[in-house]
Amino acid sequence: MSEIQTTDIEGRPQVSQGSLPLMGLSALGIVFGDIGTSPLYTFKTILGTAAAPSNPATVLGALSLVLWTLFIITTIKYVSFAMRVDNDGEGGILALMALLGVKKQQRPTIVAVGLFGAALIYGDGAITPAISVLSALEGLNMATPALQPYVVPAAVVILLALFAIQSQGTARIGHLFGPVMLLWFLTMAVMGIAGIMRHPSVFAALNPYYGLSYLFSNGATGFLVLGAVFLCVTGAEALYADMGHFGRGPIKLAWFAIVFPSLILNYAGQAALVLEGAPTDGNIFFRLCPEMLLIPLIVLATVATIIASQSIITGAFSMTRQAIQLGWLPRLRIKQTSSEGYGQIYVGLVNWLLMIVTVALTIGFGKSDNLAAAYGIAVSLTMLMTSALLFIAMREIWHWSLLAAGAVAACFLVVDSAFFLANLTKIAEGGYVPLILAVSVYSVMWIWHRGWAAVMARLHETLIPVQQFMQIIKAKNIPRVPGTAVFLTRTERDTPPVMQWHVRHNRALHEHLFVLRVEILSVPWLPSGDRIKLEEIVPNFWRAEARFGFMERPHIPELLTASRSLGCTVDLNDVTYYVGHETVIRREDGMGLPAWQEEFFAVMERNAIHVSDFFSLPTDQVVEIGRQVSI
């Protein structure tokens, strides 16, 4: 037994005693689906790019490049380095960006790198299901060519069904993901061993000389092959991004004990088959399988690609929640699909947009070979940006010297840059797709954050000190009515605008006042003892600041109940919540945002979910006060 990271009933991380192998098995189903299904299309894409695909030097060079890419990028960069840089157990490029203090410091370059890297992952989330399911079903072409016209329609049906069931959650079938992926990896390993036995000399490719020799002796063709080689590590980012679900230990165990050896054996088996004289057209992966077992393998491959796609979609949901909490996306309706884990969520808008893009890519490209060009550029650019942030983390978090951090980061950056540049040549062949998707998502994030900053600036222009406001209440004989009014505000000081507007319109004020500001911190979780700070500004006028991590669910009624233990004397048994609803309009003085940004932000703001839903407020106790804010 050993310590592993799990979550409690509230979704907060906790370290408990459990079976490391069991958690490693679970990680197989969540973390390794993408990288685990890449043998379906990687090696055939590499040889399809090479000038002489059957040449032994080409085959051994390609295999050597694949094996060393898996080792350098996945084993060294992500497992050995990136997974040591966690934000209270959470990983991924947004968590890393938050860890570097971007919420408290003006670091626009780090923000831009982190956000664009996150935006690229949405492109990956659309392409992964399309290329994975297509590549699995293309095995039907080998079973019988007569089924070829049905591959794309079957892929579309599977993808539509996959996205349609997302709102139901995966808790009931999620426990099967690990065993199915274990069977998949073991099957790949056995197939690989069978291929290697037919040409054992294939293991000469473990010598990096073969890869480097091919790379530097084939001119532009050798360099372009890197774009296809990179497909073997698509999904490596998931090891880091999903670290918060399992902890470092189970993921490392699954990688070294099951995934890495299975991938090596299968790629080596495919290469051995080609060295023995097997044709390189069609899908080399399925040629490893005995003909009588081909249909069961296709079924297993299809299930494995569905699991891989599920993991990518769930990851997109989780990243969306992080972006909302950190203030980079408008509030969207998030449905908790299971009480078993905080990661079991559903974001409807993201799901349907991903579905539309994924199905369009499947129909538009038609074959996994065609989609491969679009796939690599998104992942390679994300990894390049992660390497840049890792360099900053080495300096600021690990306090490495400039020389040591620079040397390690330079190695990662050189490798990532080579893969990115090789993929960059494929822009015209489909590489533009993830770039367009990423630019679109990044623009939404940037405009939302910029618009909200403009709203906050305008609200702060009209603030009145609390003592002055209470004097006005007294001077104008504003009636004080029984009960407690809780005003939610985003301002850090003085009288909240929503309280001013309430008095202006209703000409009355409650006896007990509680002003609450909620701040989302750049850490995923926060100890309950650090949750709230209280201060009594004047008698019966309390101001509180509640703080949550970006992976937590704000629940205001529970928070107010907890405030009693901190000395709050207001009556919380008779509470009315007051929230503001801004209607954004254009400034007339020409000092505001450009018109197109203001209009786009206004559309997003109107369609964001109500703040009472976001903070779990009881709907029958909420009063909404509308007001116009010119930006």
XYZ file of C-alpha atoms in Angstrom:
631
model
C 0.000 0.000 0.000
C 1.211 3.517 -0.693
C 0.007 7.100 -0.670
C -2.034 8.194 -3.640
C -3.934 11.377 -4.428
C -7.723 11.160 -4.462
C -10.574 13.572 -3.765
C -13.012 13.807 -0.926
C -16.780 14.153 -1.187
C -16.461 17.886 -1.776
C -14.033 17.314 -4.635
C -11.011 18.557 -2.719
C -7.740 16.652 -3.067
C -6.671 14.420 -0.255
C -3.909 11.870 0.199
C -5.191 8.468 1.175
C -3.848 4.973 1.517
C -4.642 2.897 -1.536
C -3.339 0.441 -4.072
C -0.825 2.048 -6.395
C -1.330 -0.653 -9.088
C -5.110 -0.138 -8.949
C -4.734 3.604 -9.434
C -2.248 2.938 -12.215
C -4.878 0.763 -13.902
C -7.413 3.584 -13.645
C -4.858 5.985 -15.130
C -4.581 3.735 -18.187
C -8.186 4.512 -19.060
C -8.034 8.263 -18.515
C -4.496 9.424 -19.217
C -3.030 7.165 -21.898
C -5.841 6.726 -24.420
C -4.509 9.282 -26.911
C -0.856 8.238 -26.921
C -1.914 4.586 -26.635
C -3.865 4.631 -29.899
C -1.219 6.505 -31.909
C 0.348 3.231 -33.256
C -2.808 2.891 -35.357
C -1.684 5.669 -37.687
C 1.830 6.879 -36.810
C 4.138 4.382 -38.516
C 2.089 4.145 -41.700
C 2.077 7.967 -41.891
C 5.872 8.088 -41.460
C 6.507 5.591 -44.254
C 3.924 7.332 -46.407
C 5.967 10.524 -46.066
C 9.363 8.880 -46.716
C 10.822 8.680 -50.236
C 11.783 4.971 -50.089
C 9.464 3.427 -47.477
C 10.652 -0.182 -47.895
C 14.356 0.640 -47.703
C 15.910 -0.903 -44.521
C 17.722 2.361 -43.747
C 14.381 4.209 -43.931
C 12.558 1.681 -41.740
C 15.279 1.506 -39.065
C 15.740 5.276 -39.161
C 12.016 5.867 -38.736
C 11.774 3.391 -35.853
C 14.814 4.914 -34.147
C 13.281 8.393 -34.394
C 10.006 7.113 -32.913
C 11.654 5.328 -29.976
C 13.910 8.245 -29.075
C 11.068 10.745 -29.467
C 8.995 8.735 -26.994
C 11.944 8.658 -24.621
C 13.003 12.328 -24.840
C 9.610 14.023 -24.940
C 7.418 11.731 -22.857
C 9.793 10.004 -20.439
C 12.290 12.812 -19.835
C 10.366 16.039 -20.477
C 6.930 15.177 -19.123
C 7.385 12.269 -16.696
C 10.759 13.368 -15.259
C 10.465 17.177 -15.424
C 6.998 18.622 -16.090
C 5.203 16.376 -13.613
C 7.465 17.703 -10.853
C 6.108 21.219 -11.453
C 2.597 20.960 -10.050
C 0.190 23.584 -8.766
C -0.932 21.930 -5.522
C -1.151 18.625 -7.371
C -2.768 20.014 -10.544
C -0.938 19.996 -13.865
C -1.456 21.262 -17.393
C -0.510 24.458 -19.166
C -3.213 26.624 -17.496
C -2.272 25.366 -14.025
C 1.382 26.049 -14.859
C 0.509 29.550 -16.059
C -1.381 30.208 -12.813
C 1.503 28.799 -10.775
C 3.846 31.384 -12.260
C 1.822 34.116 -10.580
C 0.123 35.684 -13.565
C -2.952 36.648 -11.500
C -0.967 38.866 -9.166
C 1.657 40.128 -11.595
C 1.440 41.819 -14.966
C 3.095 39.142 -17.080
C 1.455 39.476 -20.502
C 3.957 37.245 -22.298
C 3.406 34.323 -19.919
C -0.354 34.851 -20.103
C -0.266 34.871 -23.906
C 1.841 31.706 -24.037
C -0.316 29.874 -21.508
C -3.641 30.880 -23.032
C -2.643 30.139 -26.614
C -1.281 26.772 -25.517
C -4.604 26.058 -23.830
C -6.500 27.228 -26.925
C -4.500 24.794 -29.062
C -5.655 21.919 -26.835
C -9.236 22.599 -27.951
C -8.053 21.974 -31.515
C -6.484 18.743 -30.338
C -9.790 17.857 -28.672
C -11.593 18.168 -31.997
C -9.026 16.313 -34.119
C -8.240 13.404 -31.751
C -11.664 11.732 -31.905
C -11.784 12.107 -35.694
C -8.352 10.667 -36.483
C -8.540 7.949 -33.813
C -11.940 6.541 -34.751
C -11.183 6.771 -38.486
C -7.867 4.939 -38.099
C -9.526 2.139 -36.111
C -12.347 1.636 -38.604
C -9.960 1.714 -41.551
C -8.998 -1.793 -40.494
C -12.262 -2.820 -42.154
C -10.609 -2.100 -45.511
C -8.228 -4.938 -44.806
C -10.979 -7.289 -43.684
C -12.893 -6.681 -46.891
C -12.449 -3.789 -49.360
C -16.197 -3.807 -49.940
C -16.653 -2.069 -46.575
C -14.492 0.927 -47.494
C -17.430 3.210 -48.447
C -18.908 2.682 -44.979
C -15.847 3.739 -42.950
C -16.624 7.467 -42.839
C -20.393 7.053 -42.204
C -19.653 4.549 -39.425
C -17.109 6.958 -37.891
C -19.666 9.786 -37.977
C -22.308 7.628 -36.278
C -19.863 6.604 -33.521
C -18.760 10.192 -32.955
C -22.331 11.497 -32.827
C -23.198 8.838 -30.266
C -20.062 9.641 -28.253
C -20.905 13.340 -27.970
C -24.610 12.638 -27.407
C -23.972 10.622 -24.233
C -21.645 13.176 -22.652
C -24.427 14.810 -20.645
C -25.085 11.480 -18.908
C -21.519 11.284 -17.590
C -19.153 8.323 -17.656
C -19.141 7.359 -13.972
C -21.098 4.134 -14.546
C -18.806 2.860 -17.305
C -15.637 4.704 -16.378
C -14.404 1.860 -14.176
C -14.223 -0.294 -17.325
C -11.877 2.078 -19.132
C -8.761 0.908 -17.287
C -9.225 -2.849 -17.886
C -10.132 -2.282 -21.556
C -7.024 -0.145 -22.111
C -4.908 -2.723 -20.273
C -6.192 -5.350 -22.701
C -5.420 -2.958 -25.568
C -1.817 -2.373 -24.476
C -1.199 -6.073 -23.835
C -2.656 -6.896 -27.258
C -0.364 -4.331 -28.885
C 2.624 -5.792 -27.044
C 1.826 -9.373 -28.086
C 1.322 -8.290 -31.698
C 4.601 -6.420 -31.585
C 6.489 -9.403 -30.194
C 5.060 -11.609 -32.960
C 6.340 -9.157 -35.544
C 9.761 -8.815 -33.910
C 10.249 -12.593 -33.914
C 10.019 -12.498 -37.709
C 12.907 -9.999 -37.940
C 14.725 -9.621 -34.561
C 17.452 -7.380 -36.002
C 14.930 -4.545 -35.892
C 16.167 -3.705 -32.376
C 19.253 -2.216 -33.965
C 17.053 0.917 -34.138
C 17.659 1.420 -30.412
C 20.936 2.937 -31.550
C 20.173 6.630 -32.168
C 22.699 6.591 -35.013
C 20.071 5.136 -37.350
C 17.614 7.929 -36.647
C 20.159 10.726 -36.915
C 21.703 9.195 -40.029
C 18.335 9.088 -41.767
C 17.451 12.587 -40.577
C 20.631 14.236 -41.874
C 21.237 12.183 -45.020
C 17.861 12.631 -46.699
C 17.746 16.391 -46.993
C 14.316 18.035 -46.893
C 12.543 14.671 -46.954
C 14.308 13.554 -43.771
C 13.268 16.764 -42.033
C 9.656 16.525 -43.208
C 9.400 12.999 -41.807
C 9.723 14.552 -38.351
C 6.188 15.879 -38.744
C 4.904 12.317 -38.996
C 7.251 10.986 -36.300
C 5.778 13.494 -33.887
C 2.418 11.718 -34.032
C 3.828 9.054 -31.693
C 3.761 11.504 -28.754
C 0.390 13.141 -29.329
C -1.251 12.680 -25.955
C 1.930 13.132 -23.921
C 0.558 16.460 -22.663
C -2.264 14.474 -21.015
C 0.210 12.908 -18.581
C 0.813 16.375 -17.177
C -2.702 17.776 -17.563
C -4.401 14.820 -15.829
C -1.942 14.618 -12.958
C -4.482 16.085 -10.542
C -6.796 13.089 -11.010
C -4.304 10.436 -9.910
C -1.081 11.991 -8.635
C 2.397 11.496 -10.028
C 2.973 7.941 -8.770
C 0.200 5.997 -10.552
C 0.866 7.770 -13.866
C 4.590 7.019 -13.712
C 3.899 3.391 -12.792
C 1.473 2.913 -15.695
C 3.880 4.570 -18.128
C 6.981 2.584 -17.231
C 5.283 -0.768 -16.508
C 2.693 -0.962 -19.295
C 2.461 1.882 -21.790
C 6.091 2.600 -22.726
C 7.079 -1.079 -23.196
C 3.898 -1.812 -25.201
C 4.480 1.132 -27.514
C 8.123 0.168 -28.085
C 7.215 -3.423 -28.873
C 4.385 -2.531 -31.226
C 6.333 0.059 -33.210
C 9.252 -2.375 -33.431
C 6.883 -5.117 -34.593
C 5.482 -2.895 -37.352
C 9.009 -2.037 -38.498
C 10.045 -5.711 -38.450
C 7.066 -6.595 -40.622
C 8.109 -4.029 -43.246
C 11.748 -5.215 -43.106
C 10.522 -8.715 -43.833
C 8.848 -7.478 -46.996
C 5.267 -6.608 -46.029
C 3.706 -3.919 -48.252
C 3.624 -0.399 -46.816
C 0.305 0.581 -48.356
C -2.742 0.291 -46.122
C -2.532 0.079 -42.344
C 0.667 -1.636 -41.146
C -0.731 -1.943 -37.616
C -3.481 -4.341 -38.679
C -1.027 -6.420 -40.745
C 0.468 -7.597 -37.429
C -2.788 -9.362 -36.619
C -3.658 -12.894 -37.821
C -6.496 -12.694 -40.336
C -8.873 -14.748 -38.193
C -8.533 -12.246 -35.322
C -8.779 -9.106 -37.452
C -12.436 -8.306 -36.745
C -12.057 -8.673 -32.931
C -8.979 -6.426 -33.120
C -10.914 -3.797 -35.079
C -13.646 -3.877 -32.430
C -11.083 -3.539 -29.626
C -9.300 -0.729 -31.503
C -12.582 1.110 -31.980
C -13.412 0.830 -28.274
C -9.901 2.025 -27.379
C -10.225 5.067 -29.658
C -13.623 5.886 -28.148
C -12.031 5.799 -24.682
C -9.185 8.002 -25.957
C -11.704 10.454 -27.402
C -13.673 10.451 -24.142
C -10.563 11.431 -22.214
C -9.847 14.311 -24.583
C -13.426 15.601 -24.348
C -13.394 15.383 -20.542
C -10.078 17.241 -20.544
C -11.630 20.026 -22.623
C -14.460 20.318 -20.076
C -11.979 20.524 -17.179
C -9.859 23.136 -18.928
C -12.960 25.202 -19.673
C -13.824 25.265 -15.972
C -10.285 26.332 -15.094
C -10.457 29.155 -17.659
C -13.843 30.328 -16.309
C -12.621 30.334 -12.725
C -9.449 32.225 -13.674
C -11.498 34.860 -15.486
C -10.630 34.039 -19.092
C -14.006 32.739 -20.279
C -17.602 33.789 -19.559
C -19.574 31.744 -17.042
C -20.966 28.655 -18.747
C -23.440 26.143 -17.368
C -21.469 23.264 -15.856
C -23.285 20.086 -14.945
C -21.827 17.741 -12.344
C -22.577 14.299 -13.778
C -21.474 12.269 -10.763
C -20.767 12.703 -7.072
C -17.857 10.288 -7.372
C -15.362 12.869 -8.555
C -14.990 16.575 -9.253
C -13.716 15.817 -12.756
C -17.054 14.252 -13.788
C -18.571 17.333 -15.412
C -20.365 18.305 -18.598
C -20.204 21.657 -20.410
C -22.926 21.633 -23.043
C -21.717 24.481 -25.264
C -18.185 23.074 -25.456
C -19.527 19.573 -26.154
C -21.706 20.593 -29.098
C -19.099 22.889 -30.633
C -16.514 20.101 -30.428
C -19.009 17.694 -31.975
C -19.694 19.981 -34.939
C -15.987 20.537 -35.617
C -15.076 16.861 -35.135
C -17.783 15.561 -37.459
C -16.929 18.229 -40.042
C -13.256 17.186 -39.934
C -14.193 13.522 -40.281
C -16.325 14.167 -43.356
C -14.042 16.813 -44.837
C -10.765 14.893 -44.575
C -12.203 11.408 -45.018
C -9.044 9.466 -44.116
C -6.768 9.380 -41.077
C -3.774 10.002 -43.399
C -5.272 13.336 -44.431
C -6.019 14.317 -40.825
C -2.464 13.524 -39.693
C -1.254 16.776 -41.273
C -3.704 18.776 -39.171
C -2.959 16.864 -35.990
C 0.715 17.433 -35.314
C 0.883 21.206 -35.497
C -1.509 21.810 -32.590
C 0.250 19.405 -30.224
C 3.791 20.415 -31.216
C 3.064 24.106 -30.649
C 1.459 23.354 -27.265
C 4.545 21.377 -26.230
C 6.806 24.184 -27.412
C 4.926 26.642 -25.209
C 5.036 24.241 -22.254
C 8.828 24.065 -22.615
C 9.054 27.859 -22.490
C 6.992 27.959 -19.282
C 9.051 25.111 -17.798
C 12.182 27.224 -18.208
C 10.583 30.002 -16.137
C 9.451 27.442 -13.562
C 12.985 26.037 -13.263
C 14.277 29.530 -12.522
C 11.502 30.832 -10.247
C 10.196 27.704 -8.493
C 13.178 25.360 -8.407
C 15.641 28.310 -8.255
C 18.000 26.724 -10.734
C 20.867 28.777 -12.087
C 20.432 30.416 -15.467
C 23.006 28.049 -16.948
C 21.361 24.855 -15.654
C 17.800 25.907 -16.496
C 18.894 27.241 -19.870
C 20.746 24.039 -20.770
C 17.801 21.754 -19.955
C 15.180 24.039 -21.493
C 17.319 24.522 -24.604
C 17.356 20.765 -25.209
C 13.566 20.629 -24.938
C 13.108 23.735 -27.078
C 15.415 22.465 -29.837
C 13.519 19.169 -30.057
C 10.088 20.817 -29.847
C 11.073 23.482 -32.394
C 12.275 20.859 -34.865
C 8.957 19.025 -34.653
C 6.968 22.258 -34.860
C 8.848 23.494 -37.933
C 8.415 20.116 -39.615
C 4.678 20.278 -38.930
C 4.550 23.897 -40.053
C 5.163 22.758 -43.621
C 1.773 21.016 -43.480
C -0.296 24.159 -42.993
C -1.709 24.030 -46.514
C -2.538 20.311 -46.141
C -4.735 20.817 -43.085
C -2.451 22.323 -40.475
C -4.434 25.540 -40.732
C -7.401 23.861 -38.998
C -6.044 23.722 -35.417
C -4.453 27.146 -35.843
C -7.784 28.687 -36.838
C -9.492 26.936 -33.923
C -6.788 28.091 -31.500
C -6.878 31.701 -32.705
C -10.678 31.681 -32.348
C -10.595 30.342 -28.771
C -7.729 32.669 -27.810
C -9.631 35.665 -29.211
C -12.693 34.762 -27.140
C -10.521 34.526 -23.997
C -8.705 37.786 -24.715
C -11.843 39.805 -25.530
C -13.694 38.469 -22.481
C -10.851 39.342 -20.119
C -10.313 42.751 -21.708
C -14.032 43.576 -21.578
C -14.371 42.499 -17.972
C -11.363 44.610 -16.998
C -13.081 47.601 -18.651
C -16.299 46.927 -16.691
C -14.361 46.771 -13.423
C -12.573 50.031 -14.200
C -15.902 51.787 -14.799
C -17.438 50.404 -11.602
C -14.534 51.686 -9.521
C -15.062 55.222 -10.853
C -18.346 55.574 -8.933
C -17.401 54.117 -5.542
C -18.390 55.903 -2.324
C -16.619 55.280 1.016
C -18.789 53.299 3.442
C -18.821 55.977 6.178
C -19.895 58.612 3.646
C -22.607 56.328 2.255
C -24.032 55.600 5.706
C -24.088 59.325 6.471
C -26.110 59.866 3.289
C -28.532 57.122 4.396
C -28.984 58.858 7.729
C -29.230 62.347 6.287
C -31.918 61.326 3.787
C -33.849 59.303 6.397
C -33.676 56.159 4.290
C -35.810 53.532 6.127
C -33.976 50.518 7.577
C -36.020 47.343 7.256
C -35.610 44.077 9.218
C -33.470 41.258 7.891
C -30.061 40.766 6.296
C -29.057 41.843 2.806
C -26.087 40.120 1.217
C -24.604 42.131 -1.635
C -22.293 40.331 -4.021
C -19.671 42.626 -5.463
C -16.445 42.558 -7.432
C -15.070 45.755 -5.923
C -12.373 45.457 -3.262
C -13.301 48.521 -1.220
C -15.951 51.084 -0.363
C -19.701 50.702 -0.927
C -20.545 48.205 -3.659
C -22.370 49.715 -6.670
C -25.202 47.167 -6.335
C -25.970 48.540 -2.842
C -26.046 52.095 -4.164
C -28.443 51.124 -6.950
C -30.631 49.197 -4.513
C -31.082 52.261 -2.305
C -31.605 54.503 -5.321
C -34.419 52.367 -6.695
C -36.045 50.956 -3.536
C -35.370 53.828 -1.136
C -34.819 51.442 1.771
C -31.983 49.422 3.288
C -31.825 46.355 5.510
C -30.741 46.647 9.144
C -27.960 44.088 8.669
C -25.610 44.397 5.701
C -23.150 41.819 4.453
C -20.959 42.690 1.465
C -19.259 39.707 -0.123
C -16.506 39.617 -2.702
C -15.419 36.279 -4.154
C -11.889 35.880 -5.436
C -10.636 32.909 -7.417
C -6.982 32.307 -6.639
C -4.296 30.893 -8.931
C -4.067 27.723 -6.822
C -6.436 24.802 -7.412
C -7.509 24.225 -3.808
C -7.556 26.236 -0.609
C -7.657 25.031 3.022
C -11.016 25.719 4.649
C -9.334 27.836 7.320
C -8.200 30.321 4.661
C -11.589 30.515 2.987
C -13.016 33.783 4.320
C -11.850 37.043 5.868
C -14.352 39.199 7.784
C -14.317 42.822 8.861
C -17.040 44.952 10.473
C -16.701 48.344 8.772
C -19.431 50.074 10.809
C -21.991 48.555 13.197
C -24.007 45.828 11.423
C -22.089 46.422 8.168
C -19.793 43.501 7.456
C -17.444 43.145 4.548
C -16.135 39.688 3.650
C -13.681 38.351 1.104
C -14.168 34.709 0.165
C -11.385 32.896 -1.613
C -11.582 29.727 -3.676
C -9.126 27.765 -5.753
C -9.721 27.529 -9.484
C -10.748 23.864 -9.156
C -13.345 24.469 -6.426
C -17.099 25.041 -6.534
C -18.109 28.330 -4.843
C -21.148 27.761 -2.605
C -22.127 31.037 -0.949
C -24.885 29.843 1.482
C -22.476 27.302 3.005
C -19.843 30.021 3.233
C -22.171 32.374 5.124
C -23.047 29.638 7.590
C -19.343 29.127 8.263
C -18.876 32.871 8.845
C -20.763 32.643 12.145
C -17.811 30.894 13.718
C -15.676 33.916 12.846
C -17.765 36.326 14.914
C -20.258 37.555 12.339
C -23.308 38.824 14.220
C -25.733 39.466 11.346
C -28.899 37.380 11.180
C -28.376 34.776 8.467
C -31.799 33.171 8.964
C -33.512 35.945 7.017
C -31.273 36.623 4.044
C -31.898 38.298 0.710
C -29.141 38.159 -1.885
C -28.614 41.157 -4.158
C -26.665 40.695 -7.369
C -26.018 43.091 -10.189
C -26.652 42.373 -13.841
C -24.674 44.619 -16.157
C -25.921 45.622 -19.578
C -22.870 46.679 -21.518
C -23.184 49.684 -23.806
C -20.681 51.710 -25.782
C -18.946 54.742 -24.278
C -19.738 58.012 -25.974
C -16.424 59.751 -25.197
C -14.357 57.561 -27.522
C -12.249 56.259 -24.616
C -13.718 52.768 -24.533
C -12.983 49.506 -26.283
C -13.144 49.273 -30.082
C -16.729 48.849 -31.228
C -16.323 45.265 -32.440
C -14.744 44.186 -29.121
C -17.474 45.895 -27.093
C -20.215 44.246 -29.148
C -18.610 40.799 -28.951
C -18.104 41.124 -25.190
C -21.699 42.306 -24.747
C -22.962 39.190 -26.574
C -20.880 36.908 -24.350
C -21.951 38.756 -21.203
C -25.644 38.469 -22.106
C -25.305 34.730 -22.699
C -23.243 33.910 -19.606
C -25.098 31.984 -16.926
C -26.578 33.940 -14.066
C -24.248 34.677 -11.175
C -26.756 33.120 -8.745
C -26.334 29.773 -10.517
C -22.574 30.108 -10.559
C -22.465 30.718 -6.793
C -25.231 28.219 -5.902
C -27.585 30.873 -4.507
C -31.183 29.880 -3.625
C -33.234 31.335 -6.487
C -36.178 32.342 -4.298
C -33.933 34.586 -2.193
C -32.178 36.467 -4.998
C -32.974 39.989 -6.178
C -31.298 41.028 -9.425
C -30.632 44.702 -10.078
C -29.926 45.691 -13.653
C -27.756 48.590 -14.655
C -25.960 49.884 -17.715
C -22.181 50.039 -17.840
C -20.529 51.894 -20.692
C -17.177 50.527 -21.814
